[in-house]
Amino acid sequence: MTSISSKFFYLPLTILALVLHFSVFGDSTHNPLGFKFLNEAYLAACLGVAFLLILASTEDASREFRILMYYAFYSVFVFTVLPAIFSFFTFGQPIAYGLIEERRMLFTFGFVPLLLLTKHISTLQFERAIIFAALIAVFLSWCFKFGLVPDLREEQTSWDRPDRSSIGPFLICFAYFYCIQIWAKGKSPINGEQRQKIFYLIIAAILLLTLVFATQTRQLIVLCLAFTLFSLRVKAVAWAASLCVLLSPFYFYPELLEILGLNMEFYGSSLDGNVEDGVRPHTIASVFNHLELVSWLPSGSLSLMWQDGFIPYFGEHFFLSDIGIIGTLFRFGFLTFLVVPLTLFIYQRIARNINTEMEFTYSVMLAFFVIWPLNGLFEYVQPVICMLFVIHALRARHLRSKERVHERRTYSQLQSCY
């Protein structure tokens, strides 16, 4: 009965939680299937469950929950509350608008529903939930590419590539990471059980091809390739050979590229060095001019809901989300040189305090370092960072479950071992 309930009730709920956690249907100018306020509703639910968990917590509460609460509260305070305060003193923006602007940091509380749901499913079911959720995003991406689903956006920003979409891109990337890790090791990163390597290799290839043909985002492709190199190292040669075999039909039958709608001019511009369209360099120049003007003091970030945000100051094409670490510099000024290493150190300590196995986490984070100039690591990648902590918590839970009851150590004894 327990197996049936976990398969038909908790497994679909876990898939739904992953879909919501990675904003597969989140409202965005790049997501053609986004629904307004869906992300906000999910974040409110995560906060509600988190506070109920805090109120109901006892000394016997899960150690992982308590540690990850520190991660969530620290992240929200540093990357939501502080920028809101900085923007109030720099631009006069009310703090409430600053909190609304940085609300995406609340995805740090996404570990709460995920860890609660994983208590009722097996490790294999959780890993399949990640794949199923990613395949949902893959299916919808291809459906949009071939015009099988409508575009729900009120504003279109990619007129040069109208068939591209951003439907759960980080979910697809994370599932790719997980599949490559299992293919490289032949076992689960959580409990060490043996897995079918060929199955995960095929899934990884499908995910990567979706990023190339449907999502069409260069930085995500670079992200996945960087992870492959960091994770596989010597085996990267075998992965490259597998890709060559997989892509060989496109070499012998070039018309397949036209059928799939591959934008060769878009990727060719990367090889020619014409990647920048002038917007990003202009934004970076504006940031450094502003920092010089305010003597490198923190400036926070502005919300469009308050006097059109940055538009009166820097124009319509000023987006901190496009300039990665430079956007962090704008928010924190000279404090960036303290906030960034301190946050990395705290995240690493929290992860090792839960479980000392860090190989998968290090590979993922190193890959994100590669695209840090284009994508803010702390401000926009929290769903992935949160999932890494969930993996750590599940690994620690598995190790603790293997101890005999009479040999099981207290939490203070466990903590002293890390």
CSV table of C-alpha atoms in Angstrom, one decimal:
chain,number,residue,atom,x,y,z
A,1,MET,CA,0.0,0.0,0.0
A,2,THR,CA,2.8,2.4,0.8
A,3,SER,CA,4.5,1.7,-2.5
A,4,ILE,CA,1.3,2.3,-4.4
A,5,SER,CA,0.6,5.6,-2.6
A,6,SER,CA,4.2,6.8,-3.2
A,7,LYS,CA,4.0,6.0,-6.9
A,8,PHE,CA,0.5,7.5,-7.6
A,9,PHE,CA,0.4,10.4,-5.1
A,10,TYR,CA,3.8,11.5,-3.8
A,11,LEU,CA,5.7,11.0,-7.0
A,12,PRO,CA,3.4,13.2,-9.1
A,13,LEU,CA,3.5,15.8,-6.3
A,14,THR,CA,7.3,15.7,-6.3
A,15,ILE,CA,7.3,16.2,-10.1
A,16,LEU,CA,4.9,19.2,-9.7
A,17,ALA,CA,7.1,20.7,-6.9
A,18,LEU,CA,10.2,20.4,-9.2
A,19,VAL,CA,8.3,22.0,-12.1
A,20,LEU,CA,7.2,24.9,-9.8
A,21,HIS,CA,10.6,25.2,-8.2
A,22,PHE,CA,12.4,25.7,-11.5
A,23,SER,CA,9.6,28.0,-12.9
A,24,VAL,CA,8.7,25.9,-15.9
A,25,PHE,CA,5.5,27.9,-16.0
A,26,GLY,CA,6.8,31.1,-14.4
A,27,ASP,CA,5.9,34.4,-16.0
A,28,SER,CA,8.8,35.8,-18.0
A,29,THR,CA,9.3,37.6,-21.3
A,30,HIS,CA,11.4,34.6,-22.4
A,31,ASN,CA,8.8,31.9,-21.4
A,32,PRO,CA,5.9,31.5,-23.8
A,33,LEU,CA,4.0,29.4,-21.4
A,34,GLY,CA,4.3,31.5,-18.3
A,35,PHE,CA,1.4,32.3,-16.0
A,36,LYS,CA,1.3,35.5,-13.9
A,37,PHE,CA,1.7,35.2,-10.2
A,38,LEU,CA,2.3,31.4,-10.3
A,39,ASN,CA,5.9,31.9,-9.0
A,40,GLU,CA,4.6,34.2,-6.3
A,41,ALA,CA,2.0,31.6,-5.2
A,42,TYR,CA,4.6,28.9,-5.0
A,43,LEU,CA,7.0,31.1,-3.0
A,44,ALA,CA,4.1,32.0,-0.6
A,45,ALA,CA,3.4,28.3,-0.1
A,46,CYS,CA,7.1,27.5,0.5
A,47,LEU,CA,7.2,30.3,3.1
A,48,GLY,CA,4.0,29.1,4.8
A,49,VAL,CA,5.3,25.5,5.1
A,50,ALA,CA,8.7,26.8,6.3
A,51,PHE,CA,7.2,28.9,9.1
A,52,LEU,CA,4.8,26.0,10.1
A,53,LEU,CA,7.9,23.8,10.3
A,54,ILE,CA,9.7,26.3,12.4
A,55,LEU,CA,6.7,26.6,14.8
A,56,ALA,CA,6.4,22.8,15.0
A,57,SER,CA,10.1,22.1,15.3
A,58,THR,CA,11.6,20.3,18.3
A,59,GLU,CA,15.0,19.0,19.4
A,60,ASP,CA,14.2,15.8,17.4
A,61,ALA,CA,13.5,17.7,14.2
A,62,SER,CA,15.6,16.8,11.1
A,63,ARG,CA,19.1,18.3,11.4
A,64,GLU,CA,19.1,19.0,7.7
A,65,PHE,CA,16.0,21.2,8.0
A,66,ARG,CA,17.6,23.3,10.7
A,67,ILE,CA,20.8,23.8,8.9
A,68,LEU,CA,19.1,24.7,5.6
A,69,MET,CA,17.0,27.2,7.4
A,70,TYR,CA,20.2,29.1,8.1
A,71,TYR,CA,21.0,29.0,4.4
A,72,ALA,CA,17.6,30.4,3.4
A,73,PHE,CA,17.5,33.2,6.0
A,74,TYR,CA,21.1,34.2,5.3
A,75,SER,CA,20.5,34.4,1.5
A,76,VAL,CA,17.2,36.3,1.8
A,77,PHE,CA,18.7,38.8,4.2
A,78,VAL,CA,21.9,39.5,2.2
A,79,PHE,CA,20.4,39.4,-1.3
A,80,THR,CA,16.9,40.7,-0.7
A,81,VAL,CA,16.8,42.9,2.5
A,82,LEU,CA,20.2,44.6,2.0
A,83,PRO,CA,19.6,45.6,-1.6
A,84,ALA,CA,16.2,47.0,-0.7
A,85,ILE,CA,17.8,49.1,2.0
A,86,PHE,CA,20.6,50.3,-0.3
A,87,SER,CA,18.1,51.3,-3.0
A,88,PHE,CA,16.2,53.3,-0.4
A,89,PHE,CA,19.2,55.3,0.6
A,90,THR,CA,20.5,55.7,-3.0
A,91,PHE,CA,17.4,56.3,-5.0
A,92,GLY,CA,14.7,56.8,-2.4
A,93,GLN,CA,12.8,53.7,-3.5
A,94,PRO,CA,10.5,52.5,-0.6
A,95,ILE,CA,11.9,49.3,1.0
A,96,ALA,CA,8.7,47.4,0.1
A,97,TYR,CA,9.4,47.8,-3.6
A,98,GLY,CA,13.0,46.6,-3.1
A,99,LEU,CA,11.8,43.5,-1.4
A,100,ILE,CA,9.3,42.8,-4.2
A,101,GLU,CA,12.1,43.2,-6.8
A,102,GLU,CA,14.3,40.6,-5.2
A,103,ARG,CA,11.6,38.2,-4.2
A,104,ARG,CA,13.1,35.4,-6.4
A,105,MET,CA,15.6,34.8,-3.5
A,106,LEU,CA,12.7,33.2,-1.7
A,107,PHE,CA,13.3,30.1,-3.9
A,108,THR,CA,15.9,29.3,-1.2
A,109,PHE,CA,12.9,28.0,0.8
A,110,GLY,CA,12.1,25.5,-1.9
A,111,PHE,CA,14.0,22.8,0.0
A,112,VAL,CA,11.2,22.6,2.5
A,113,PRO,CA,8.5,21.0,0.3
A,114,LEU,CA,11.1,18.9,-1.6
A,115,LEU,CA,12.6,17.4,1.5
A,116,LEU,CA,9.1,16.8,3.0
A,117,LEU,CA,8.0,15.0,-0.2
A,118,THR,CA,11.1,12.9,-0.4
A,119,LYS,CA,10.3,11.3,2.9
A,120,HIS,CA,7.6,9.4,1.1
A,121,ILE,CA,9.4,8.3,-2.0
A,122,SER,CA,12.5,6.3,-2.7
A,123,THR,CA,15.8,7.7,-4.0
A,124,LEU,CA,15.2,6.1,-7.4
A,125,GLN,CA,11.7,7.7,-7.6
A,126,PHE,CA,13.2,11.1,-6.7
A,127,GLU,CA,15.8,10.8,-9.5
A,128,ARG,CA,13.1,9.8,-11.9
A,129,ALA,CA,11.0,12.8,-10.8
A,130,ILE,CA,13.9,15.1,-11.8
A,131,ILE,CA,14.0,13.4,-15.2
A,132,PHE,CA,10.2,13.4,-15.7
A,133,ALA,CA,10.0,17.1,-14.7
A,134,ALA,CA,12.9,18.0,-17.2
A,135,LEU,CA,11.2,15.9,-19.9
A,136,ILE,CA,8.0,17.9,-19.4
A,137,ALA,CA,10.0,21.1,-20.1
A,138,VAL,CA,11.7,19.4,-23.1
A,139,PHE,CA,8.3,18.3,-24.5
A,140,LEU,CA,6.8,21.8,-24.1
A,141,SER,CA,9.9,23.4,-25.7
A,142,TRP,CA,9.7,21.3,-28.8
A,143,CYS,CA,5.9,21.8,-29.0
A,144,PHE,CA,6.4,25.6,-28.9
A,145,LYS,CA,9.2,25.3,-31.5
A,146,PHE,CA,6.9,23.6,-34.0
A,147,GLY,CA,3.9,25.8,-33.1
A,148,LEU,CA,1.8,23.2,-31.3
A,149,VAL,CA,1.2,25.3,-28.2
A,150,PRO,CA,0.2,29.0,-28.2
A,151,ASP,CA,2.5,31.9,-27.0
A,152,LEU,CA,0.9,33.3,-23.8
A,153,ARG,CA,3.4,36.2,-23.5
A,154,GLU,CA,2.1,39.8,-23.7
A,155,GLU,CA,5.6,41.0,-24.7
A,156,GLN,CA,8.0,39.3,-27.2
A,157,THR,CA,11.7,40.1,-26.9
A,158,SER,CA,13.3,37.7,-29.3
A,159,TRP,CA,12.0,38.7,-32.7
A,160,ASP,CA,15.1,37.5,-34.4
A,161,ARG,CA,14.5,34.0,-33.1
A,162,PRO,CA,10.7,33.7,-32.6
A,163,ASP,CA,10.9,29.9,-32.2
A,164,ARG,CA,13.2,30.0,-29.2
A,165,SER,CA,11.8,29.5,-25.7
A,166,SER,CA,13.0,29.5,-22.1
A,167,ILE,CA,10.8,26.8,-20.6
A,168,GLY,CA,12.5,25.5,-17.4
A,169,PRO,CA,16.1,26.1,-18.7
A,170,PHE,CA,17.7,25.5,-15.4
A,171,LEU,CA,15.6,22.4,-14.8
A,172,ILE,CA,16.9,21.0,-18.1
A,173,CYS,CA,20.5,21.9,-17.2
A,174,PHE,CA,20.3,20.4,-13.7
A,175,ALA,CA,18.8,17.2,-15.0
A,176,TYR,CA,21.6,17.1,-17.6
A,177,PHE,CA,24.1,17.6,-14.8
A,178,TYR,CA,22.6,14.7,-12.8
A,179,CYS,CA,22.4,12.4,-15.8
A,180,ILE,CA,26.1,13.0,-16.8
A,181,GLN,CA,27.1,12.5,-13.2
A,182,ILE,CA,25.4,9.1,-13.1
A,183,TRP,CA,26.8,8.1,-16.5
A,184,ALA,CA,30.3,9.0,-15.3
A,185,LYS,CA,30.1,7.1,-12.0
A,186,GLY,CA,27.5,4.4,-12.8
A,187,LYS,CA,25.8,5.0,-9.5
A,188,SER,CA,23.4,7.3,-7.7
A,189,PRO,CA,25.0,10.5,-6.2
A,190,ILE,CA,22.6,10.1,-3.3
A,191,ASN,CA,22.7,6.5,-2.1
A,192,GLY,CA,25.4,5.0,-4.3
A,193,GLU,CA,23.2,2.3,-5.9
A,194,GLN,CA,24.1,1.1,-9.3
A,195,ARG,CA,22.2,2.8,-12.3
A,196,GLN,CA,21.9,2.0,-16.0
A,197,LYS,CA,24.5,4.2,-17.6
A,198,ILE,CA,23.1,4.0,-21.1
A,199,PHE,CA,19.7,5.2,-20.1
A,200,TYR,CA,21.1,8.4,-18.4
A,201,LEU,CA,23.4,9.0,-21.4
A,202,ILE,CA,20.4,9.0,-23.8
A,203,ILE,CA,18.5,11.3,-21.5
A,204,ALA,CA,21.5,13.7,-21.3
A,205,ALA,CA,21.8,13.8,-25.1
A,206,ILE,CA,18.1,14.6,-25.4
A,207,LEU,CA,18.4,17.4,-22.9
A,208,LEU,CA,21.5,18.9,-24.6
A,209,LEU,CA,19.9,18.8,-28.0
A,210,THR,CA,16.9,20.6,-26.6
A,211,LEU,CA,19.1,23.4,-25.4
A,212,VAL,CA,20.8,23.6,-28.8
A,213,PHE,CA,17.7,23.5,-31.0
A,214,ALA,CA,14.8,24.7,-28.9
A,215,THR,CA,16.1,26.9,-26.1
A,216,GLN,CA,18.9,28.4,-28.2
A,217,THR,CA,20.7,30.1,-25.3
A,218,ARG,CA,24.5,30.1,-25.7
A,219,GLN,CA,25.4,30.6,-22.1
A,220,LEU,CA,23.4,27.5,-21.1
A,221,ILE,CA,25.1,25.4,-23.8
A,222,VAL,CA,28.5,26.6,-22.5
A,223,LEU,CA,27.3,25.9,-18.9
A,224,CYS,CA,26.5,22.2,-19.8
A,225,LEU,CA,29.7,21.7,-21.7
A,226,ALA,CA,31.7,23.2,-18.9
A,227,PHE,CA,30.1,20.9,-16.4
A,228,THR,CA,30.8,18.0,-18.7
A,229,LEU,CA,34.5,18.8,-18.7
A,230,PHE,CA,34.7,19.4,-15.0
A,231,SER,CA,32.7,16.2,-14.2
A,232,LEU,CA,34.0,13.8,-16.7
A,233,ARG,CA,37.6,15.0,-17.3
A,234,VAL,CA,39.1,11.9,-19.1
A,235,LYS,CA,35.6,10.5,-20.0
A,236,ALA,CA,34.8,13.8,-21.8
A,237,VAL,CA,36.5,12.2,-24.8
A,238,ALA,CA,34.0,9.4,-24.8
A,239,TRP,CA,31.1,11.8,-24.4
A,240,ALA,CA,32.4,13.8,-27.4
A,241,ALA,CA,32.6,10.7,-29.4
A,242,SER,CA,29.1,9.8,-28.5
A,243,LEU,CA,27.9,13.2,-29.5
A,244,CYS,CA,29.7,12.8,-32.9
A,245,VAL,CA,27.8,9.6,-33.5
A,246,LEU,CA,24.6,11.2,-32.4
A,247,LEU,CA,25.1,14.2,-34.7
A,248,SER,CA,26.3,12.3,-37.7
A,249,PRO,CA,22.9,12.2,-39.4
A,250,PHE,CA,23.0,16.0,-39.5
A,251,TYR,CA,26.3,15.8,-41.4
A,252,PHE,CA,25.1,13.3,-44.0
A,253,TYR,CA,21.6,14.9,-44.3
A,254,PRO,CA,22.0,18.7,-43.8
A,255,GLU,CA,18.3,19.2,-44.6
A,256,LEU,CA,17.5,17.9,-41.1
A,257,LEU,CA,19.0,21.1,-39.7
A,258,GLU,CA,16.5,23.1,-41.6
A,259,ILE,CA,13.6,20.8,-40.6
A,260,LEU,CA,14.6,21.3,-36.9
A,261,GLY,CA,15.0,25.0,-37.5
A,262,LEU,CA,18.6,25.4,-36.3
A,263,ASN,CA,19.6,29.0,-36.5
A,264,MET,CA,23.1,28.7,-38.0
A,265,GLU,CA,23.5,32.5,-38.2
A,266,PHE,CA,22.9,32.8,-34.5
A,267,TYR,CA,25.6,30.3,-33.6
A,268,GLY,CA,27.9,31.5,-36.4
A,269,SER,CA,27.9,34.9,-34.8
A,270,SER,CA,29.5,33.3,-31.7
A,271,LEU,CA,32.4,31.9,-33.8
A,272,ASP,CA,32.8,35.3,-35.6
A,273,GLY,CA,33.0,37.1,-32.3
A,274,ASN,CA,29.9,39.2,-33.0
A,275,VAL,CA,28.1,38.0,-29.9
A,276,GLU,CA,27.5,41.4,-28.3
A,277,ASP,CA,24.7,43.5,-29.7
A,278,GLY,CA,25.9,46.7,-27.9
A,279,VAL,CA,23.3,46.4,-25.1
A,280,ARG,CA,25.4,44.5,-22.6
A,281,PRO,CA,28.6,46.6,-23.1
A,282,HIS,CA,26.5,49.8,-22.7
A,283,THR,CA,25.0,48.4,-19.5
A,284,ILE,CA,28.4,47.5,-18.1
A,285,ALA,CA,29.7,51.0,-18.9
A,286,SER,CA,26.7,52.6,-17.2
A,287,VAL,CA,27.3,50.5,-14.1
A,288,PHE,CA,30.9,51.6,-13.7
A,289,ASN,CA,30.1,55.2,-14.5
A,290,HIS,CA,27.4,55.0,-11.7
A,291,LEU,CA,29.8,53.4,-9.3
A,292,GLU,CA,32.4,56.1,-9.9
A,293,LEU,CA,29.7,58.7,-9.4
A,294,VAL,CA,28.6,57.3,-6.0
A,295,SER,CA,32.1,56.4,-4.9
A,296,TRP,CA,31.4,52.6,-5.1
A,297,LEU,CA,28.7,52.8,-2.5
A,298,PRO,CA,26.0,50.1,-2.6
A,299,SER,CA,23.0,51.0,-4.8
A,300,GLY,CA,20.6,48.0,-4.6
A,301,SER,CA,18.2,47.5,-7.4
A,302,LEU,CA,15.0,49.2,-8.6
A,303,SER,CA,11.6,47.8,-9.3
A,304,LEU,CA,9.6,48.7,-12.4
A,305,MET,CA,6.6,49.1,-10.1
A,306,TRP,CA,8.2,52.2,-8.6
A,307,GLN,CA,8.6,55.1,-11.1
A,308,ASP,CA,9.6,52.8,-14.0
A,309,GLY,CA,12.6,51.4,-12.2
A,310,PHE,CA,16.0,52.1,-13.9
A,311,ILE,CA,14.4,53.6,-17.1
A,312,PRO,CA,14.6,57.3,-15.9
A,313,TYR,CA,18.3,56.8,-14.9
A,314,PHE,CA,19.8,54.5,-17.5
A,315,GLY,CA,17.2,53.9,-20.3
A,316,GLU,CA,15.0,51.0,-21.3
A,317,HIS,CA,17.7,48.5,-22.0
A,318,PHE,CA,19.4,48.5,-18.6
A,319,PHE,CA,19.0,45.0,-17.0
A,320,LEU,CA,21.1,43.8,-14.1
A,321,SER,CA,20.2,40.2,-15.0
A,322,ASP,CA,22.3,40.4,-18.2
A,323,ILE,CA,25.6,41.3,-16.6
A,324,GLY,CA,26.1,38.7,-13.9
A,325,ILE,CA,28.8,39.6,-11.4
A,326,ILE,CA,28.8,43.3,-12.6
A,327,GLY,CA,25.1,43.4,-11.5
A,328,THR,CA,26.3,42.2,-8.1
A,329,LEU,CA,28.8,45.1,-8.1
A,330,PHE,CA,26.0,47.6,-8.8
A,331,ARG,CA,23.9,46.2,-5.9
A,332,PHE,CA,26.7,46.0,-3.3
A,333,GLY,CA,29.4,48.3,-4.5
A,334,PHE,CA,32.6,47.9,-2.5
A,335,LEU,CA,30.8,45.4,-0.3
A,336,THR,CA,30.9,42.9,-3.2
A,337,PHE,CA,34.4,42.0,-2.3
A,338,LEU,CA,33.2,40.9,1.1
A,339,VAL,CA,29.8,39.5,0.2
A,340,VAL,CA,30.9,37.2,-2.6
A,341,PRO,CA,33.7,35.3,-0.8
A,342,LEU,CA,31.8,35.3,2.5
A,343,THR,CA,28.7,33.8,0.8
A,344,LEU,CA,30.7,31.2,-1.0
A,345,PHE,CA,32.4,30.2,2.2
A,346,ILE,CA,29.1,30.0,4.1
A,347,TYR,CA,27.5,27.9,1.4
A,348,GLN,CA,30.5,25.5,1.4
A,349,ARG,CA,30.4,25.2,5.2
A,350,ILE,CA,26.7,24.5,5.2
A,351,ALA,CA,27.0,21.9,2.5
A,352,ARG,CA,29.9,20.1,4.2
A,353,ASN,CA,28.1,20.3,7.5
A,354,ILE,CA,25.3,18.3,6.0
A,355,ASN,CA,27.5,15.9,4.0
A,356,THR,CA,31.2,16.0,3.2
A,357,GLU,CA,30.9,14.5,-0.4
A,358,MET,CA,31.3,17.6,-2.6
A,359,GLU,CA,32.3,16.3,-6.0
A,360,PHE,CA,29.0,16.9,-7.8
A,361,THR,CA,28.5,20.2,-6.1
A,362,TYR,CA,31.9,21.5,-7.0
A,363,SER,CA,31.5,20.5,-10.6
A,364,VAL,CA,28.1,22.3,-10.8
A,365,MET,CA,29.4,25.5,-9.1
A,366,LEU,CA,32.5,25.6,-11.3
A,367,ALA,CA,30.4,25.4,-14.4
A,368,PHE,CA,28.3,28.3,-13.2
A,369,PHE,CA,31.5,30.3,-12.5
A,370,VAL,CA,32.2,30.1,-16.2
A,371,ILE,CA,29.0,32.0,-17.1
A,372,TRP,CA,29.1,34.3,-14.0
A,373,PRO,CA,29.9,37.3,-16.2
A,374,LEU,CA,26.5,36.8,-17.9
A,375,ASN,CA,24.3,35.4,-15.2
A,376,GLY,CA,24.3,36.4,-11.5
A,377,LEU,CA,25.2,33.3,-9.4
A,378,PHE,CA,23.6,34.3,-6.2
A,379,GLU,CA,20.7,36.4,-7.5
A,380,TYR,CA,19.4,34.2,-10.3
A,381,VAL,CA,20.6,30.6,-9.7
A,382,GLN,CA,19.1,29.9,-6.3
A,383,PRO,CA,16.8,27.2,-7.5
A,384,VAL,CA,19.9,25.2,-8.6
A,385,ILE,CA,21.8,26.0,-5.5
A,386,CYS,CA,18.8,24.9,-3.4
A,387,MET,CA,18.6,21.6,-5.3
A,388,LEU,CA,22.3,21.0,-4.5
A,389,PHE,CA,21.6,21.4,-0.8
A,390,VAL,CA,18.6,19.0,-1.2
A,391,ILE,CA,20.9,16.4,-2.7
A,392,HIS,CA,23.3,16.9,0.2
A,393,ALA,CA,20.4,16.5,2.7
A,394,LEU,CA,19.1,13.3,1.0
A,395,ARG,CA,22.6,11.8,1.0
A,396,ALA,CA,23.0,12.6,4.8
A,397,ARG,CA,19.5,11.1,5.4
A,398,HIS,CA,20.5,8.0,3.5
A,399,LEU,CA,23.7,7.5,5.5
A,400,ARG,CA,21.9,8.0,8.8
A,401,SER,CA,19.2,5.5,7.8
A,402,LYS,CA,21.9,2.8,7.3
A,403,GLU,CA,23.0,3.0,10.9
A,404,ARG,CA,21.5,0.5,13.3
A,405,VAL,CA,19.0,2.0,15.7
A,406,HIS,CA,21.1,1.1,18.8
A,407,GLU,CA,24.2,2.5,17.1
A,408,ARG,CA,22.6,5.7,15.8
A,409,ARG,CA,24.4,8.8,17.1
A,410,THR,CA,22.8,11.9,18.5
A,411,TYR,CA,22.7,15.1,16.4
A,412,SER,CA,25.5,16.6,18.5
A,413,GLN,CA,27.7,13.5,17.8
A,414,LEU,CA,26.8,13.7,14.1
A,415,GLN,CA,27.7,17.4,14.0
A,416,SER,CA,31.1,16.8,15.7
A,417,CYS,CA,32.0,14.4,12.8
A,418,TYR,CA,31.8,17.1,10.1
